[in-house]
Tab-separated table of C-alpha atoms and ligand atoms in Angstrom:
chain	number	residue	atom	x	y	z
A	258	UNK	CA	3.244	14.164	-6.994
A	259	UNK	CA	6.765	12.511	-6.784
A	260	UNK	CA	7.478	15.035	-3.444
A	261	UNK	CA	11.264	16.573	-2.613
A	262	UNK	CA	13.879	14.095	-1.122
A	263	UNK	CA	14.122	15.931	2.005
A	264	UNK	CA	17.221	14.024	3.229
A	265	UNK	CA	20.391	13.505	1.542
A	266	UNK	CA	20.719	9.644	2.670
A	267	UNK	CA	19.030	7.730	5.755
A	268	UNK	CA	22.406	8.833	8.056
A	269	UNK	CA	22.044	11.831	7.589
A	270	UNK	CA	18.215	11.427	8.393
A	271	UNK	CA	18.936	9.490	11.389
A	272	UNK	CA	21.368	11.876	12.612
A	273	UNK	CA	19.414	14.742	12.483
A	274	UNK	CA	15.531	13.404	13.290
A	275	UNK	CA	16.520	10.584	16.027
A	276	UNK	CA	13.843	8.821	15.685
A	277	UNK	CA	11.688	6.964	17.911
A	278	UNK	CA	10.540	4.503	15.438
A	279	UNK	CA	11.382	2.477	12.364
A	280	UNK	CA	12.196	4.248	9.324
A	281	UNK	CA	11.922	3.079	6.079
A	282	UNK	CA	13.390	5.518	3.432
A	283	UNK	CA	12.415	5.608	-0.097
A	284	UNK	CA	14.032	7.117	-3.140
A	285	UNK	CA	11.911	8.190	-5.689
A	286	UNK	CA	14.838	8.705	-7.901
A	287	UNK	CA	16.329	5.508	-7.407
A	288	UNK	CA	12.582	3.850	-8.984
A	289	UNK	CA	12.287	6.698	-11.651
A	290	UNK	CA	15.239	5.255	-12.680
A	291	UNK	CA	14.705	2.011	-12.327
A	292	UNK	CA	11.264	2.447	-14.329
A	293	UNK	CA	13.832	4.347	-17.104
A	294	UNK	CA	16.218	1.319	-17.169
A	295	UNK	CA	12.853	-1.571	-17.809
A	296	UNK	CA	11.534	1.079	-20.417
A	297	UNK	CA	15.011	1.210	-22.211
A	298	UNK	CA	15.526	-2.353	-22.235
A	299	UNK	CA	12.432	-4.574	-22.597
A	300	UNK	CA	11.289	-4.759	-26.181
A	301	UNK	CA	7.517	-4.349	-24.970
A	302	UNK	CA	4.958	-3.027	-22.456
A	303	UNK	CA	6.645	-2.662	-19.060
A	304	UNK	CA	4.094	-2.725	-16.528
A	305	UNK	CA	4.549	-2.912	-12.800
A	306	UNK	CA	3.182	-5.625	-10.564
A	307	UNK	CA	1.458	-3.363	-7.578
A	308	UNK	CA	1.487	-5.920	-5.113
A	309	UNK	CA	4.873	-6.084	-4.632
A	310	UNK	CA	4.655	-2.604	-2.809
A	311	UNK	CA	1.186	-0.786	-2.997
A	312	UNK	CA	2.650	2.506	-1.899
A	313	UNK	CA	0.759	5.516	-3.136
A	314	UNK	CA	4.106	6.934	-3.280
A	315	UNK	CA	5.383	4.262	-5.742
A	316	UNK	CA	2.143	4.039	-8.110
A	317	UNK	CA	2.542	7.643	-8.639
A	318	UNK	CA	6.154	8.248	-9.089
A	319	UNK	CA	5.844	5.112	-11.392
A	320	UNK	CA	2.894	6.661	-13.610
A	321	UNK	CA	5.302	9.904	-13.281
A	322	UNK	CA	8.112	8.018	-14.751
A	323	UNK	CA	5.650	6.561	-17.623
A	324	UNK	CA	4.839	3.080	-16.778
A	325	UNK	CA	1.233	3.052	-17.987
A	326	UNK	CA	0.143	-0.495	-17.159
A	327	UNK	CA	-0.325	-2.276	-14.108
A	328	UNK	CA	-0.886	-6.243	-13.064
A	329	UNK	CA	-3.721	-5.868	-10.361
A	330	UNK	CA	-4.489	-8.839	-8.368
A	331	UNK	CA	-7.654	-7.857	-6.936
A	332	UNK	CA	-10.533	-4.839	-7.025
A	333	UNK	CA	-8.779	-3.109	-3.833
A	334	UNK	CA	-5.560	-3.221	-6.283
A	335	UNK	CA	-7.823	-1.832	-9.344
A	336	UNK	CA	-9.133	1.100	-7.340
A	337	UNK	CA	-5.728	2.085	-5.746
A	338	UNK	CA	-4.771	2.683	-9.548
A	339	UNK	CA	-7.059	4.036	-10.632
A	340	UNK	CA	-7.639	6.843	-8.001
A	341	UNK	CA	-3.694	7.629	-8.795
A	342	UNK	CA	-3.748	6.696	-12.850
A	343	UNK	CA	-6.846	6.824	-14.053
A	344	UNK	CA	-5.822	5.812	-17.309
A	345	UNK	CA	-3.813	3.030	-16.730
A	346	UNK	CA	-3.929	-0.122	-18.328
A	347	UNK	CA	-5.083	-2.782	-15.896
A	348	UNK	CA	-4.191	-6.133	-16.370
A	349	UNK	CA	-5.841	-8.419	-14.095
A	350	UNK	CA	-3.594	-11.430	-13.466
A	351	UNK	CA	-4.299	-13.719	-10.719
A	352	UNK	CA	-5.539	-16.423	-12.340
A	353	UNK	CA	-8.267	-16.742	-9.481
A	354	UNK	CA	-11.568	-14.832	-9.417
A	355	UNK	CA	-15.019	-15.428	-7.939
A	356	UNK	CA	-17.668	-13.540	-10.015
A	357	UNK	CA	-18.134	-10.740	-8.278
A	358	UNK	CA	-14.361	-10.447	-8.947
A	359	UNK	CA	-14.494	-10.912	-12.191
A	360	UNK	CA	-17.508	-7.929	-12.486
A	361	UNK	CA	-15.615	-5.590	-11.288
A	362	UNK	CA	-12.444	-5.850	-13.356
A	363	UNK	CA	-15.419	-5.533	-16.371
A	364	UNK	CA	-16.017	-2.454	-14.428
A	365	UNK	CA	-13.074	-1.539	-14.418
A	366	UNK	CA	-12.034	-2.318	-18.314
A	367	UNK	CA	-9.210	-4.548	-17.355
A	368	UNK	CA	-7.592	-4.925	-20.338
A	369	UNK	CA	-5.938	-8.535	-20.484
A	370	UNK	CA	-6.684	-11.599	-17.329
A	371	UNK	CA	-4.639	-14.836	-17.152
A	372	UNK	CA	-5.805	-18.261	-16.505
A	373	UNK	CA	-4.858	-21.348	-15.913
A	374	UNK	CA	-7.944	-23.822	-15.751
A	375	UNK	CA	-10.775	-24.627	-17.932
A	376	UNK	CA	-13.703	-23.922	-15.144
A	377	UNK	CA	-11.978	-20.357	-14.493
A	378	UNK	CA	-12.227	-19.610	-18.540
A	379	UNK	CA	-15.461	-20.358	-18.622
A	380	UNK	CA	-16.366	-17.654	-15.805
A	381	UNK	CA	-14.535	-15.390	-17.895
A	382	UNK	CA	-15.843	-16.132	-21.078
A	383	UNK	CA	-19.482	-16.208	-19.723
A	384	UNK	CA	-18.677	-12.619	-18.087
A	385	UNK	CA	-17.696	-11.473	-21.478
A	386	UNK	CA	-14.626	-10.093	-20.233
A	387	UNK	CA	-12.707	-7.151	-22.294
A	388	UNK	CA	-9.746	-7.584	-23.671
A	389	UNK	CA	-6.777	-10.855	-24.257
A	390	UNK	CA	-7.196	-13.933	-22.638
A	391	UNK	CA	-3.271	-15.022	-21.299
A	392	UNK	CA	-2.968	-18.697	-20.218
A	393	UNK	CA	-0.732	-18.720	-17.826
A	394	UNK	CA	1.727	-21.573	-18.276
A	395	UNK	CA	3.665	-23.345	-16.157
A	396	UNK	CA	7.003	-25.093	-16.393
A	397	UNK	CA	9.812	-27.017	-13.751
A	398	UNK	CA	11.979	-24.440	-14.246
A	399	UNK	CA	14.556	-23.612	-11.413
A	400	UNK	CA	16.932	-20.744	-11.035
A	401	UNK	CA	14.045	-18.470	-8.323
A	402	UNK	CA	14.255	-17.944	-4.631
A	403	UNK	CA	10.351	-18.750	-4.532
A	404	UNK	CA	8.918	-20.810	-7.133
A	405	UNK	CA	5.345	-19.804	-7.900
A	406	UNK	CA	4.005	-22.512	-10.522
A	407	UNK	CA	3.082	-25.173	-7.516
A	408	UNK	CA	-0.283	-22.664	-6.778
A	409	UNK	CA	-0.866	-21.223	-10.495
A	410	UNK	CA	-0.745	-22.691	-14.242
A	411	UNK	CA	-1.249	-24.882	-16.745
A	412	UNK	CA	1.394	-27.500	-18.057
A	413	UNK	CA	2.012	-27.059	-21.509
A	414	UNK	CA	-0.574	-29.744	-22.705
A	415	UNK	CA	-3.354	-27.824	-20.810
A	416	UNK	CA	-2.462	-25.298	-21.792
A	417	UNK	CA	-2.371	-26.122	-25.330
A	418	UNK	CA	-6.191	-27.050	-24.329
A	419	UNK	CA	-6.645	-23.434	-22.816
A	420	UNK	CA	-5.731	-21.869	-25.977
A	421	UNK	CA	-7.979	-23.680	-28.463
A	422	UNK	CA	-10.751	-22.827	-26.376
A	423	UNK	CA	-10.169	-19.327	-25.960
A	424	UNK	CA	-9.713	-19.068	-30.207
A	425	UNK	CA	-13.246	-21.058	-30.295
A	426	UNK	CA	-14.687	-18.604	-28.368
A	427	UNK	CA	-13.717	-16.162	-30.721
A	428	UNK	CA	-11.341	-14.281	-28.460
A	429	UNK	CA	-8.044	-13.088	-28.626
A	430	UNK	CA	-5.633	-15.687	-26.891
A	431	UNK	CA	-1.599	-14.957	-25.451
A	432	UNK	CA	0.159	-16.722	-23.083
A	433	UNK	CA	1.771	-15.699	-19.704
A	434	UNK	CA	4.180	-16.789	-17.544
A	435	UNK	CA	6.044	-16.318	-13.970
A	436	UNK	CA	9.569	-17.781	-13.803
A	437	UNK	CA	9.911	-17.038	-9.987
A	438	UNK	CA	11.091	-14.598	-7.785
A	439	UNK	CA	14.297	-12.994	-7.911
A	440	UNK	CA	15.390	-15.079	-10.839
A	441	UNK	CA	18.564	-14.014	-12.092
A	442	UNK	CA	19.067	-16.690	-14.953
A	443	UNK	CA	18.121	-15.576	-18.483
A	444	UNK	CA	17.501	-19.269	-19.333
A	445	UNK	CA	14.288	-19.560	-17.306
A	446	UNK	CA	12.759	-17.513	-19.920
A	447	UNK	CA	14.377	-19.227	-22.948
A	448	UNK	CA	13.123	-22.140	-21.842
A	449	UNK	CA	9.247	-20.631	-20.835
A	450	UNK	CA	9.319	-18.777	-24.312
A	451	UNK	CA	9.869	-21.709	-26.272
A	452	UNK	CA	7.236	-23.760	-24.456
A	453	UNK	CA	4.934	-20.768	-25.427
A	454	UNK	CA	5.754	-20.902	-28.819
A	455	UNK	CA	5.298	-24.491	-28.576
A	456	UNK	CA	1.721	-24.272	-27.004
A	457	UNK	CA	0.513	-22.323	-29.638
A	458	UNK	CA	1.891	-24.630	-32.384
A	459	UNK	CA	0.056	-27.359	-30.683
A	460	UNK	CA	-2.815	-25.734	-30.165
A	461	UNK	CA	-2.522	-24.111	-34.145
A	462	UNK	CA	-3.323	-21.004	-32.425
A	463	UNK	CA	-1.578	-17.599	-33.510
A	464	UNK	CA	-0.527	-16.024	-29.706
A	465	UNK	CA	-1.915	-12.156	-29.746
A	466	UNK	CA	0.525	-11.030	-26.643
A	467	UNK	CA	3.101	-12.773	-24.698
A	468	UNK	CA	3.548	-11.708	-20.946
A	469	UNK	CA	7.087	-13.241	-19.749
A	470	UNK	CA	6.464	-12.333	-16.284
A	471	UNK	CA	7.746	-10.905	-13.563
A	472	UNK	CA	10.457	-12.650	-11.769
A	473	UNK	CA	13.066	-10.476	-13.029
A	474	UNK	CA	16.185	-10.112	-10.118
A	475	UNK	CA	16.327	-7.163	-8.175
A	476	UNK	CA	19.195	-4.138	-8.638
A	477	UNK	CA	21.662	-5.824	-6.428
A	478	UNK	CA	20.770	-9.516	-7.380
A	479	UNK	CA	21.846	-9.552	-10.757
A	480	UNK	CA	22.000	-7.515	-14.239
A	481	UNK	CA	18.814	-7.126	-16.348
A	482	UNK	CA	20.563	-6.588	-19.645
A	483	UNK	CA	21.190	-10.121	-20.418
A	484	UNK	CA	17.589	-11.588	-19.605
A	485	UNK	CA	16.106	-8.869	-22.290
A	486	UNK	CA	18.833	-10.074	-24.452
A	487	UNK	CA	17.358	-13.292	-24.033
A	488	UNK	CA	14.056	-12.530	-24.110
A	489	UNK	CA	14.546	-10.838	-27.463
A	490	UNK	CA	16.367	-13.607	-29.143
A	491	UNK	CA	14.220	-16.438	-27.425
A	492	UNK	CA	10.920	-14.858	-29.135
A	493	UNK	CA	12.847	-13.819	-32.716
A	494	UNK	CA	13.729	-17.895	-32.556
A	495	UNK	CA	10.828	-19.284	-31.481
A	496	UNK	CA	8.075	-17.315	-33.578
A	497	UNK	CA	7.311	-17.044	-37.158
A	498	UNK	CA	7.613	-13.219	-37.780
A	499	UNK	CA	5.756	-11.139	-36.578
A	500	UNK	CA	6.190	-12.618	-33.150
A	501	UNK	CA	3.393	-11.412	-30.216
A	502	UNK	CA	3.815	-7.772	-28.743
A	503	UNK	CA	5.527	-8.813	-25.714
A	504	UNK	CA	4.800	-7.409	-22.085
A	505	UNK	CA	6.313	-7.648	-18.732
A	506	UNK	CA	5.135	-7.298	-15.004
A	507	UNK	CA	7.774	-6.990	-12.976
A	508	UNK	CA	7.421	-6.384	-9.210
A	509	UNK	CA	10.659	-6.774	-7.098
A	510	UNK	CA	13.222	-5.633	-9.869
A	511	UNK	CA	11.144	-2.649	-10.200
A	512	UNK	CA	11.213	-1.470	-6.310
A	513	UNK	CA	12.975	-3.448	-3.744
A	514	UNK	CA	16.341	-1.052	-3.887
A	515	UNK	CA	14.417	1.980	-3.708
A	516	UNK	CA	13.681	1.403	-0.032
A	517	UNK	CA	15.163	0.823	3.133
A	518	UNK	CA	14.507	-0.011	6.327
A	519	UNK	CA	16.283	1.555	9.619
A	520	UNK	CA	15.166	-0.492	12.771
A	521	UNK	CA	17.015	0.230	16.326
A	522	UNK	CA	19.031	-2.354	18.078
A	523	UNK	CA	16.299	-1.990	21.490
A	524	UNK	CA	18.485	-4.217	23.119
A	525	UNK	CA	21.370	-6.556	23.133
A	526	UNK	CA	21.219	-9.478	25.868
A	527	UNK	CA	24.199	-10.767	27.833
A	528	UNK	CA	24.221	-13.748	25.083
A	529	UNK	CA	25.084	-11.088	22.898
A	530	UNK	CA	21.705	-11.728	20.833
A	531	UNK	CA	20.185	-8.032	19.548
A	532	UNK	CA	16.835	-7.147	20.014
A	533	UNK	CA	15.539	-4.888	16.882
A	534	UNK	CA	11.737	-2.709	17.066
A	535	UNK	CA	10.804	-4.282	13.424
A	536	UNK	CA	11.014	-8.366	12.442
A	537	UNK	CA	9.887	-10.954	10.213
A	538	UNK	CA	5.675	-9.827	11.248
A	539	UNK	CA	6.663	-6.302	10.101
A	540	UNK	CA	8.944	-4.694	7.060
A	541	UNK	CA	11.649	-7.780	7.158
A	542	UNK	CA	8.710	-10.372	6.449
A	543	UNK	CA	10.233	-11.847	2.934
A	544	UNK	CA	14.027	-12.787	5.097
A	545	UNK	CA	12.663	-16.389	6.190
A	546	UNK	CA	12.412	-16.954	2.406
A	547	UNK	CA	14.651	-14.383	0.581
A	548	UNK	CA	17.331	-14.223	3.031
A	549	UNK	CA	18.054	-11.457	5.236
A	550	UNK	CA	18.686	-8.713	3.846
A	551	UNK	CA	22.368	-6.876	3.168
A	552	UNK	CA	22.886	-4.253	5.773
A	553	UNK	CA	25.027	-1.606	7.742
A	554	UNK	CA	24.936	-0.556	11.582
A	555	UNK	CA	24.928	2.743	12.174
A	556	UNK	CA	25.516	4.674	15.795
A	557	UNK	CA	22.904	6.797	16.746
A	558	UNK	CA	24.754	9.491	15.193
A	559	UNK	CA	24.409	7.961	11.744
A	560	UNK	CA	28.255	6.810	11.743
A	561	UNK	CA	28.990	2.976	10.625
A	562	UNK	CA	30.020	0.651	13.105
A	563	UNK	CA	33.402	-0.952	11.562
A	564	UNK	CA	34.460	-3.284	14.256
A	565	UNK	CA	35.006	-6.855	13.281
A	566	UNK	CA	31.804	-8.583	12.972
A	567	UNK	CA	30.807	-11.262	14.794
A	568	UNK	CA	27.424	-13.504	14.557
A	569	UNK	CA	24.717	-12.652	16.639
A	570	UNK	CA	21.057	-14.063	17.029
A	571	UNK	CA	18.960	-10.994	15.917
A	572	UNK	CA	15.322	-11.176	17.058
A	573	UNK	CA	12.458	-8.984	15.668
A	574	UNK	CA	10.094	-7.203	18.620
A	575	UNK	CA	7.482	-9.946	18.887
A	576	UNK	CA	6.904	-12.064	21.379
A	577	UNK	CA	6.866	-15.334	18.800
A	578	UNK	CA	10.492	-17.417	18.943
A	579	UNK	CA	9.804	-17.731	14.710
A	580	UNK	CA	10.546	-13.841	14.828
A	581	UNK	CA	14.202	-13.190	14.065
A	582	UNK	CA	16.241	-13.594	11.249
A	583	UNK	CA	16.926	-17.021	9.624
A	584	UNK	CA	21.029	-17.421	10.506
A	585	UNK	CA	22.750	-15.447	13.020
A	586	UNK	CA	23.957	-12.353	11.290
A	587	UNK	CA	27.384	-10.805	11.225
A	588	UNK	CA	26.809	-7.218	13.076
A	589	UNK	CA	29.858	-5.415	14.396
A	590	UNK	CA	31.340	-5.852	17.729
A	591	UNK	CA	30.748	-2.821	18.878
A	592	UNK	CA	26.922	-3.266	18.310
A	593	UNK	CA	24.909	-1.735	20.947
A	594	UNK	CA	21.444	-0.372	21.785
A	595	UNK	CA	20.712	2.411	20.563
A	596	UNK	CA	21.945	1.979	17.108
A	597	UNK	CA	20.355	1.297	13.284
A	598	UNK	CA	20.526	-1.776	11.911
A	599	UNK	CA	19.923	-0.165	8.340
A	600	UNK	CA	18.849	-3.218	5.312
A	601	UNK	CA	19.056	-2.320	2.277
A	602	UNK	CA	16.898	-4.090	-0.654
A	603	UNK	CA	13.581	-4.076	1.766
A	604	UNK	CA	10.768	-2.218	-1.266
A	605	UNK	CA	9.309	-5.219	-2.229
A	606	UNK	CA	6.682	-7.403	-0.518
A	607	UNK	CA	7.801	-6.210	3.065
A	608	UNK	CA	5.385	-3.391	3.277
A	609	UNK	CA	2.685	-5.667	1.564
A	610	UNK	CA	2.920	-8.169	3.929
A	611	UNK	CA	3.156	-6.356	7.007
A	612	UNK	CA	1.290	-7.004	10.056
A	613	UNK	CA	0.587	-4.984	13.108
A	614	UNK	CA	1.076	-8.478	16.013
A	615	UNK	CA	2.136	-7.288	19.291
A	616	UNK	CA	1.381	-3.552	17.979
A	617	UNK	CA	4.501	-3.409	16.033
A	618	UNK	CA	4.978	-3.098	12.471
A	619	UNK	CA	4.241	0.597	11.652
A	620	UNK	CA	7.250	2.587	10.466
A	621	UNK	CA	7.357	6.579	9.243
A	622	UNK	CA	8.412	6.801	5.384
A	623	UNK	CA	11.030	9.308	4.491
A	624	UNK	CA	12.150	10.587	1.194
A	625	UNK	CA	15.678	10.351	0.166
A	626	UNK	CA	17.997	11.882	-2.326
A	627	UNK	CA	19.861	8.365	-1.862
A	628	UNK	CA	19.705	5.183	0.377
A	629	UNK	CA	24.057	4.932	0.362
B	731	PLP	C1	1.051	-12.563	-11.922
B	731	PLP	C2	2.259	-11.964	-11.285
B	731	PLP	N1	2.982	-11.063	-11.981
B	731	PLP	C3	4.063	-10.463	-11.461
B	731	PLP	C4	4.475	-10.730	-10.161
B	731	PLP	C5	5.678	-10.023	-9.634
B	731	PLP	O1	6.728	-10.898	-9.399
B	731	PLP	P1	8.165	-10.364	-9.007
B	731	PLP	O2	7.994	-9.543	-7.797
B	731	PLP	O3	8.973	-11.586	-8.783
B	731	PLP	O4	8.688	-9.563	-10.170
B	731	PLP	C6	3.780	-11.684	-9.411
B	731	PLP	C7	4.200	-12.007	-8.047
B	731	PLP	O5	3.550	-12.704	-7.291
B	731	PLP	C8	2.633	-12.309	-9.985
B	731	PLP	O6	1.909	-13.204	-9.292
């Protein structure tokens, strides 16, 4: 049950509850419509990648706001989903599975699993596994923060190769891809969709479903409109008509600006570097690869500092040097402890990757009508 925002915006929250630990604040309507805007706009399945943020909270407001399908990675994945949308489509797509994996997503009627090597489709062929085969192709495309084709798929010959055995077997064959993280150029997927297309004419094998991915930027990295414009004139190009149902998986797009994170400024040192109760081992884990994150200071009375920034070292709680953020940061002079360093942008991966060194890391969640 998607439950009431019971705070107008994290100030106000701050204000008024003065915490003693880190916040992060979610707004359900902010994903709900989020979820609306991928359903409006993709020409195909929009399903969400859960392990971007796991949340109960963000399963069910997602199945609330009628996303139907979800890419699990794992059984743990398949059973949070389940026990929230017991209906959902499953699509099991890390490419990766040791048998006993691979029975349980039977178990579980996963309805479509990627792959992206000839030893791993034989598991899955053996294991008579429900549904479409995707192989999951890889190409040197750039335009991500974090490519993901040096661990998973196949260049297009293998893949090629992939296909023709999955039609031999008598099975229903697609292709899927991953451009990369928070990839805000619509090419990436021009360029993967035609090497699908391509595949499959090498291959003389008719694709059944094309998944283009997650990958897809987040709310304040970049529009979406123009890569579904893309994507929908990329696949009326490169197929004969009818071209494959398409389907997408995205994970950050879908939730990273529906959270944020308040963590307090414990202490400021006479060097003038600031001293924050959650870092790089808790909710700020992507900023050594993504960046750090956009964000305000706020007084302990929820009101913005506004004095002229200046750069300051900003350290997480740990005891480990590696845990602050990756440049020095432009806070406001009149930074001091006590106050909110609030970032903004923080729903994806960070509560997935949490950890709990030095008994940090946990935070209270709090529903919000809005994060500004
Ligand atoms: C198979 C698959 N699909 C979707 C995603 C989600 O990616 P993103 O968060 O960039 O949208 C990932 C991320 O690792 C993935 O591995």
């Amino acid at each position: 049950m998607q439950q009431p925002a019971l705070h107008e915006t994290p100030a106000r929250h701050l204000r008024a509850a003065r915490p003693a630990r880190p916040v992060l604040y979610f707004a359900p309507k902010a994903l709900a419509e989020r979820a609306a805007a991928f359903r409006a706009g993709f020409p195909g399945e929009v399903t969400f990648a859960v392990k971007a943020n796991p949340d109960p909270a963000v399963i069910e407001n997602l199945a609330r706001a009628g996303i139907a399908g979800f890419d699990v990675a794992s059984p743990a994945e398949m059973a949070l989903v389940r026990g929230i949308a017991p209906a959902a489509r499953l699509h099991y797509h890390n490419p990766i599975r040791s048998d006993a994996e691979i029975a349980e997503g039977v178990r579980r009627g996963c309805a479509s699993w990627s792959v992206d090597d000839p030893l791993q489709l034989e598991k899955l062929l053996a294991a008579r596994v429900p549904g479409l085969i995707l192989v999951r192709l890889k190409l040197p495309v750039k335009g991500a923060r974090y490519d993901f084709g040096s661990k998973f798929g196949a260049d297009p010959a293998a893949a090629a190769a992939l296909l023709r055995r999955v039609a031999r077997a008598g099975r229903k064959a697609g292709v899927t891809f991953h451009p990369g993280t928070q990839c805000p150029d619509p090419a990436a997927w021009t360029a993967y969709i035609r090497a699908a297309a391509d595949a499959a004419r090498a291959a003389g094998v008719p694709l059944a479903h094309l998944n283009v991915g997650g990958g897809f930027p987040s709310a304040s990295a970049g529009p979406l409109a123009p890569i579904f414009d893309a994507i929908r004139d990329a696949v009326a190009a490169a197929f004969d008509a009818p071209p494959p149902p398409l389907s997408c998986e995205p994970g950050r797009a879908m939730v990273a600006d529906c959270f944020a994170l308040a963590a307090r400024v414990k202490a400021v040192r006479a060097d003038g570097a600031a001293f924050l109760d959650d870092g790089i081992y808790g909710h700020l884990s992507e900023a050594p690869l993504i960046g750090t994150p956009r964000f305000a200071v706020l007084s302990p009375e929820g009101e913005e500092r506004s004095a002229p920034a200046i750069p300051r070292t900003v350290f997480g709680p740990t005891c480990d040097s590696l845990d602050r953020l990756p440049e020095p940061a432009a806070l406001p002079a009149d930074t001091r402890e006590g106050d909110w360093m609030l970032f903004h942008g923080v729903g994806a991966y960070g509560q997935s990757n949490m950890t709990r060194f030095n008994g940090y890391g946990l935070a209270d969640t709090v529903n919000v009508a809005r994060l500004l």
